[in-house]
Short mmCIF file of C-alpha atoms and ligand atoms in Angstrom, two decimals:
data_model
loop_
_atom_site.label_atom_id
_atom_site.label_comp_id
_atom_site.label_asym_id
_atom_site.label_seq_id
_atom_site.Cartn_x
_atom_site.Cartn_y
_atom_site.Cartn_z
CA MET X 1 39.61 -120.25 -59.06
CA PRO X 2 40.33 -120.35 -55.43
CA ARG X 3 38.08 -119.45 -53.13
CA ILE X 4 39.71 -117.24 -51.20
CA ILE X 5 40.58 -114.96 -55.13
CA ARG X 6 37.47 -115.11 -55.99
CA VAL X 7 36.02 -113.21 -52.72
CA LEU X 8 39.18 -111.28 -52.85
CA SER X 9 38.51 -110.05 -56.09
CA LEU X 10 35.11 -109.59 -55.85
CA MET X 11 35.82 -107.65 -52.61
CA ILE X 12 38.13 -104.66 -55.17
CA ILE X 13 35.25 -105.57 -58.65
CA VAL X 14 32.25 -104.90 -56.31
CA PRO X 15 33.09 -101.41 -54.32
CA ALA X 16 34.64 -100.27 -57.77
CA LEU X 17 31.21 -101.05 -60.00
CA LEU X 18 29.51 -99.31 -56.72
CA LEU X 19 31.60 -96.05 -57.32
CA ALA X 20 30.82 -96.00 -61.40
CA ALA X 21 27.23 -96.70 -60.50
CA CYS X 22 26.92 -94.02 -58.54
CA GLY X 23 28.11 -90.97 -60.59
CA GLU X 24 27.92 -87.74 -60.17
CA ASP X 25 26.09 -88.44 -56.10
CA THR X 26 30.44 -90.01 -55.18
CA PRO X 27 32.08 -88.29 -51.63
CA ASP X 28 33.62 -85.44 -52.91
CA ASP X 29 37.63 -86.71 -54.39
CA GLY X 30 39.16 -83.58 -53.76
CA ARG X 31 39.39 -82.75 -57.80
CA LEU X 32 37.97 -79.22 -58.47
CA ARG X 33 33.76 -79.29 -59.57
CA VAL X 34 33.15 -77.62 -62.25
CA VAL X 35 29.24 -77.78 -63.97
CA ALA X 36 29.17 -76.88 -67.98
CA THR X 37 25.64 -76.47 -69.38
CA ILE X 38 25.79 -78.04 -72.61
CA ALA X 39 27.59 -79.98 -74.55
CA PRO X 40 30.08 -78.61 -76.59
CA VAL X 41 31.40 -76.34 -73.70
CA GLY X 42 31.78 -79.70 -72.19
CA ALA X 43 33.99 -80.64 -74.94
CA LEU X 44 35.94 -77.64 -74.57
CA ALA X 45 36.07 -77.89 -71.05
CA HIS X 46 36.96 -81.58 -70.98
CA ALA X 47 39.93 -80.60 -73.77
CA VAL X 48 41.26 -77.74 -71.35
CA ALA X 49 41.23 -80.55 -68.15
CA GLY X 50 40.62 -84.03 -69.16
CA ASP X 51 40.30 -86.61 -66.03
CA THR X 52 41.50 -83.25 -63.81
CA ILE X 53 38.92 -81.87 -62.40
CA ARG X 54 35.16 -83.38 -62.06
CA LEU X 55 32.87 -82.47 -64.96
CA ASN X 56 29.47 -82.54 -65.07
CA VAL X 57 27.93 -82.03 -68.10
CA LEU X 58 24.35 -81.52 -67.56
CA VAL X 59 23.30 -81.38 -71.03
CA LYS X 60 23.94 -84.14 -72.40
CA ALA X 61 24.63 -85.83 -76.56
CA GLY X 62 21.21 -85.56 -78.53
CA VAL X 63 19.79 -83.86 -76.25
CA ASP X 64 17.50 -80.73 -76.81
CA PRO X 65 18.86 -77.65 -74.66
CA HIS X 66 16.20 -75.43 -76.31
CA GLU X 67 14.16 -77.69 -74.41
CA TYR X 68 15.78 -78.57 -71.09
CA GLU X 69 14.86 -78.30 -67.38
CA VAL X 70 16.95 -78.84 -64.78
CA ASN X 71 16.36 -82.04 -62.14
CA ALA X 72 17.00 -82.62 -58.28
CA ALA X 73 20.35 -84.08 -59.11
CA ASP X 74 21.72 -81.04 -61.20
CA SER X 75 19.93 -78.58 -59.03
CA ARG X 76 22.69 -80.14 -56.29
CA THR X 77 25.07 -80.74 -58.84
CA ILE X 78 25.20 -76.82 -59.49
CA ALA X 79 24.93 -75.67 -56.06
CA ASN X 80 28.07 -77.82 -54.91
CA ALA X 81 29.84 -76.62 -58.03
CA GLN X 82 32.95 -74.07 -57.91
CA VAL X 83 32.49 -73.65 -60.93
CA ILE X 84 30.31 -73.03 -63.35
CA LEU X 85 30.87 -72.30 -67.75
CA ARG X 86 28.36 -71.19 -69.35
CA ASN X 87 27.73 -70.82 -73.13
CA ASP X 88 24.51 -67.73 -72.66
CA LEU X 89 22.47 -65.88 -74.99
CA GLY X 90 19.33 -68.52 -74.22
CA VAL X 91 20.50 -71.64 -75.32
CA ASP X 92 20.96 -72.74 -71.51
CA ALA X 93 18.77 -70.27 -69.94
CA PHE X 94 17.82 -73.49 -67.94
CA LEU X 95 20.47 -72.73 -65.62
CA ASP X 96 19.36 -69.36 -64.52
CA LYS X 97 16.30 -70.90 -61.85
CA ALA X 98 19.12 -72.91 -60.46
CA LEU X 99 21.51 -70.28 -59.40
CA LYS X 100 20.55 -68.85 -56.69
CA ASN X 101 21.87 -71.33 -54.35
CA ASN X 102 25.19 -71.33 -56.22
CA LYS X 103 28.43 -69.69 -54.11
CA GLY X 104 30.91 -70.76 -57.01
CA THR X 105 32.21 -68.76 -59.99
CA LEU X 106 30.54 -68.35 -63.00
CA VAL X 107 31.87 -68.36 -66.40
CA THR X 108 29.51 -66.96 -69.35
CA LEU X 109 32.07 -68.25 -72.27
CA THR X 110 30.56 -65.61 -74.98
CA ASP X 111 31.60 -62.83 -73.03
CA GLY X 112 33.87 -60.14 -75.22
CA LEU X 113 32.72 -62.80 -78.76
CA THR X 114 32.01 -60.21 -82.27
CA LEU X 115 28.17 -62.44 -81.81
CA ARG X 116 25.56 -62.67 -84.95
CA GLU X 117 22.34 -61.07 -84.62
CA ALA X 118 19.21 -63.65 -84.33
CA PRO X 119 16.78 -63.69 -87.24
CA GLU X 120 14.29 -60.96 -86.61
CA GLU X 121 11.78 -63.49 -84.89
CA ASP X 122 14.14 -63.70 -82.31
CA GLU X 123 15.68 -60.91 -80.33
CA GLY X 124 19.34 -60.82 -79.64
CA LYS X 125 22.04 -62.64 -80.58
CA ASP X 126 22.38 -66.05 -81.61
CA PRO X 127 23.97 -68.18 -79.15
CA HIS X 128 25.55 -70.66 -81.69
CA VAL X 129 28.72 -69.31 -82.10
CA TRP X 130 30.71 -72.98 -80.99
CA HIS X 131 30.38 -73.26 -84.60
CA ASP X 132 33.10 -71.17 -86.01
CA PRO X 133 36.27 -72.69 -84.85
CA ARG X 134 37.95 -69.25 -83.94
CA ASN X 135 34.65 -69.17 -80.87
CA ASP X 136 36.32 -72.22 -79.47
CA ILE X 137 39.62 -70.48 -79.71
CA ALA X 138 38.38 -67.92 -77.49
CA MET X 139 36.33 -69.62 -75.16
CA VAL X 140 39.28 -72.15 -74.31
CA ASP X 141 41.13 -69.19 -72.72
CA ALA X 142 38.44 -68.19 -71.61
CA ILE X 143 38.21 -71.25 -69.76
CA LEU X 144 41.65 -71.79 -69.03
CA LYS X 145 42.05 -68.77 -66.83
CA ALA X 146 38.75 -69.50 -65.29
CA LEU X 147 40.47 -72.73 -64.64
CA SER X 148 43.48 -71.55 -63.86
CA ALA X 149 42.25 -69.47 -60.92
CA ALA X 150 40.42 -72.12 -59.10
CA ALA X 151 43.07 -74.75 -59.19
CA PRO X 152 46.13 -73.07 -59.64
CA GLU X 153 48.32 -76.41 -58.86
CA HIS X 154 46.88 -77.42 -61.90
CA ALA X 155 47.50 -74.36 -63.92
CA ALA X 156 50.58 -75.55 -66.03
CA THR X 157 48.13 -78.59 -67.30
CA PHE X 158 45.98 -76.78 -68.02
CA GLU X 159 48.37 -74.52 -70.29
CA ALA X 160 49.69 -76.71 -72.41
CA ASN X 161 46.30 -78.99 -72.78
CA ALA X 162 44.20 -75.84 -74.01
CA ARG X 163 47.40 -74.42 -76.47
CA GLN X 164 47.43 -78.34 -78.20
CA TYR X 165 43.80 -77.54 -78.12
CA GLN X 166 43.47 -74.51 -79.94
CA ASP X 167 45.96 -75.74 -82.52
CA ARG X 168 43.78 -78.62 -82.98
CA LEU X 169 40.87 -76.19 -83.71
CA ARG X 170 43.08 -74.11 -86.41
CA ALA X 171 43.91 -76.80 -88.34
CA VAL X 172 40.18 -78.74 -88.41
CA ASP X 173 39.52 -74.49 -89.23
CA ILE X 174 41.37 -75.07 -92.32
CA GLU X 175 40.19 -78.80 -93.08
CA VAL X 176 36.82 -77.79 -92.71
CA LYS X 177 36.83 -74.99 -95.20
CA ALA X 178 38.85 -78.00 -97.65
CA ILE X 179 35.96 -79.57 -97.56
CA ILE X 180 33.28 -77.23 -97.81
CA ASP X 181 35.01 -75.53 -100.68
CA THR X 182 34.95 -79.63 -102.69
CA ILE X 183 30.78 -78.08 -103.34
CA PRO X 184 30.62 -76.34 -106.60
CA ALA X 185 29.76 -72.37 -105.81
CA ALA X 186 25.83 -72.40 -106.94
CA ASN X 187 25.45 -75.31 -104.73
CA ARG X 188 25.84 -73.76 -101.66
CA LYS X 189 22.56 -73.63 -100.60
CA MET X 190 21.41 -75.35 -97.21
CA VAL X 191 17.75 -75.62 -95.42
CA THR X 192 18.22 -76.46 -91.81
CA ASP X 193 16.34 -77.65 -88.85
CA HIS X 194 16.91 -74.37 -86.75
CA ASP X 195 18.74 -71.63 -86.97
CA ALA X 196 21.90 -73.31 -85.93
CA PHE X 197 24.03 -72.94 -88.14
CA GLY X 198 24.73 -68.90 -89.25
CA TYR X 199 27.85 -68.99 -87.26
CA PHE X 200 29.21 -71.74 -89.38
CA THR X 201 27.95 -70.88 -92.68
CA ALA X 202 29.08 -67.13 -92.47
CA ARG X 203 32.97 -69.49 -91.63
CA TYR X 204 32.75 -71.22 -94.64
CA GLY X 205 30.54 -69.59 -96.96
CA LEU X 206 27.93 -71.12 -97.30
CA THR X 207 23.86 -69.64 -97.36
CA VAL X 208 20.89 -70.31 -95.32
CA ILE X 209 17.75 -70.24 -97.69
CA GLY X 210 15.42 -70.73 -94.63
CA THR X 211 14.92 -73.60 -91.75
CA VAL X 212 12.36 -75.48 -91.18
CA ILE X 213 11.47 -74.55 -87.29
CA PRO X 214 11.73 -70.63 -87.07
CA GLY X 215 14.05 -68.91 -85.49
CA THR X 216 17.31 -69.97 -83.47
CA SER X 217 15.43 -71.34 -80.95
CA THR X 218 13.66 -75.34 -81.50
CA SER X 219 11.09 -74.61 -79.57
CA ALA X 220 8.46 -72.64 -81.85
CA GLU X 221 5.96 -75.00 -84.73
CA PRO X 222 5.96 -73.48 -88.16
CA SER X 223 2.31 -72.70 -89.20
CA ALA X 224 1.14 -73.54 -92.39
CA ALA X 225 1.67 -71.22 -94.68
CA GLU X 226 6.01 -70.53 -93.20
CA ILE X 227 6.22 -74.45 -94.29
CA ALA X 228 4.71 -73.11 -98.16
CA ALA X 229 7.42 -70.48 -98.34
CA LEU X 230 9.97 -72.90 -97.34
CA VAL X 231 8.49 -75.23 -99.87
CA GLN X 232 9.00 -72.48 -102.39
CA ALA X 233 12.44 -70.95 -101.37
CA ILE X 234 13.98 -74.53 -101.74
CA ARG X 235 12.31 -74.33 -105.32
CA ARG X 236 13.34 -71.51 -106.42
CA GLU X 237 17.16 -71.41 -104.68
CA GLY X 238 17.36 -75.46 -105.92
CA VAL X 239 18.20 -76.25 -102.18
CA ARG X 240 19.53 -79.72 -103.05
CA ALA X 241 19.78 -80.70 -99.01
CA ILE X 242 17.86 -80.45 -95.91
CA PHE X 243 19.44 -80.97 -93.02
CA ALA X 244 18.09 -81.46 -89.43
CA GLU X 245 19.92 -82.33 -86.36
CA SER X 246 20.60 -85.34 -84.63
CA SER X 247 18.32 -83.43 -80.93
CA VAL X 248 15.54 -82.12 -83.18
CA ASP X 249 12.97 -84.50 -84.11
CA PRO X 250 13.03 -84.22 -87.85
CA LYS X 251 9.48 -85.58 -88.41
CA VAL X 252 8.96 -81.76 -90.02
CA ALA X 253 12.11 -81.35 -91.95
CA LYS X 254 11.64 -84.74 -93.53
CA ARG X 255 7.82 -83.75 -94.83
CA VAL X 256 9.56 -80.65 -96.35
CA ALA X 257 11.91 -82.91 -98.22
CA GLU X 258 9.23 -85.00 -99.79
CA GLU X 259 7.14 -82.63 -100.91
CA THR X 260 10.11 -80.77 -102.54
CA ASN X 261 11.93 -84.28 -103.44
CA ILE X 262 14.84 -83.86 -102.03
CA ARG X 263 17.16 -85.57 -99.85
CA ILE X 264 17.68 -85.54 -96.32
CA VAL X 265 20.44 -85.39 -93.20
CA ASP X 266 18.87 -85.78 -90.66
CA ASP X 267 22.20 -86.21 -88.00
CA LEU X 268 24.14 -82.95 -88.27
CA TYR X 269 24.78 -81.62 -84.92
CA GLY X 270 23.69 -78.44 -83.53
CA ASP X 271 23.64 -77.44 -80.43
CA SER X 272 24.60 -81.48 -79.25
CA LEU X 273 27.57 -83.62 -80.06
CA GLY X 274 27.89 -87.08 -81.05
CA ALA X 275 27.86 -89.70 -78.28
CA PRO X 276 31.17 -91.41 -77.16
CA GLY X 277 32.89 -92.93 -79.26
CA SER X 278 31.31 -91.32 -82.24
CA GLY X 279 34.44 -89.87 -83.23
CA ALA X 280 31.65 -86.10 -82.88
CA GLU X 281 32.34 -86.42 -79.12
CA THR X 282 34.16 -83.00 -79.34
CA VAL X 283 34.20 -79.81 -80.66
CA ASP X 284 37.10 -80.53 -83.43
CA GLY X 285 34.64 -84.18 -84.51
CA MET X 286 31.30 -82.22 -84.62
CA LEU X 287 32.81 -79.34 -86.55
CA LEU X 288 34.49 -81.82 -89.28
CA SER X 289 31.69 -84.05 -88.93
CA ASN X 290 28.81 -81.64 -89.39
CA ALA X 291 31.69 -80.33 -92.89
CA ARG X 292 31.19 -84.16 -93.82
CA LYS X 293 27.99 -84.24 -94.29
CA ILE X 294 27.74 -81.38 -96.01
CA ALA X 295 29.82 -81.28 -98.66
CA GLU X 296 28.81 -85.40 -99.39
CA ALA X 297 25.01 -84.09 -99.70
CA LEU X 298 24.99 -80.49 -101.35
CA ARG X 299 27.94 -81.51 -104.30
ZN1 LIG F 1 19.94 -74.14 -81.25
#
């Protein structure tokens, strides 16, 4: 390659690499600045807006939101956001502390949804709404409304994307039901890591016999008595598999699986989504991925 061309191509490549490396600290490019708290919320926002907005998802794939704390970079991103999309109900409570300097519009996507009660150990409502596609369809509407108000010049694009994605979610709802229906009725019993699948099991006719970690958060530790009771319930109900999650340490779940001599599936998506390229980095892909793993283990 002639030297002059090499120098010229470096002049193009190097700044491009620097920009890519800087990520969220790159200068304002005029796009709407949107923050999503957790991976499912971020994926729904991406489905509506694509690259039309500058989307920052605080909790990345594979990270447990219940344990998350905002860092200094997150605080800057939040303070600078024009729209903040949150799930609420405790799963993204880390946001609350960082909100005092924010001037952007705060949108709570679970407002107006029909919510499950949290189990006895917890107070309030179960936050894991995204495991029922009907909730995702409603949340897409809320995102569409908020983004269209904040960036009306892109409203037509948002609307077209939202309607297309809602059609996709309706199709996935039917597909997941068909997959779960292949499990014999007597086998539709699950033990999960924490109580993240109430909306999913209610929608598709499965029963959660027990959870390894008590409650809808991941921060509690099971006592020896709780583990013993779970082992007993698994034996009594003939549960065929324990489902641990991609974002939770499966240590205790593994112990229970060994003790009861049943199978463990350790990569269900409870609070997180798959890494980019996994096929489960979208909400529809995550729902299908979970359904296939559950059906395969319980059939
Ligand atoms: Zn959770």
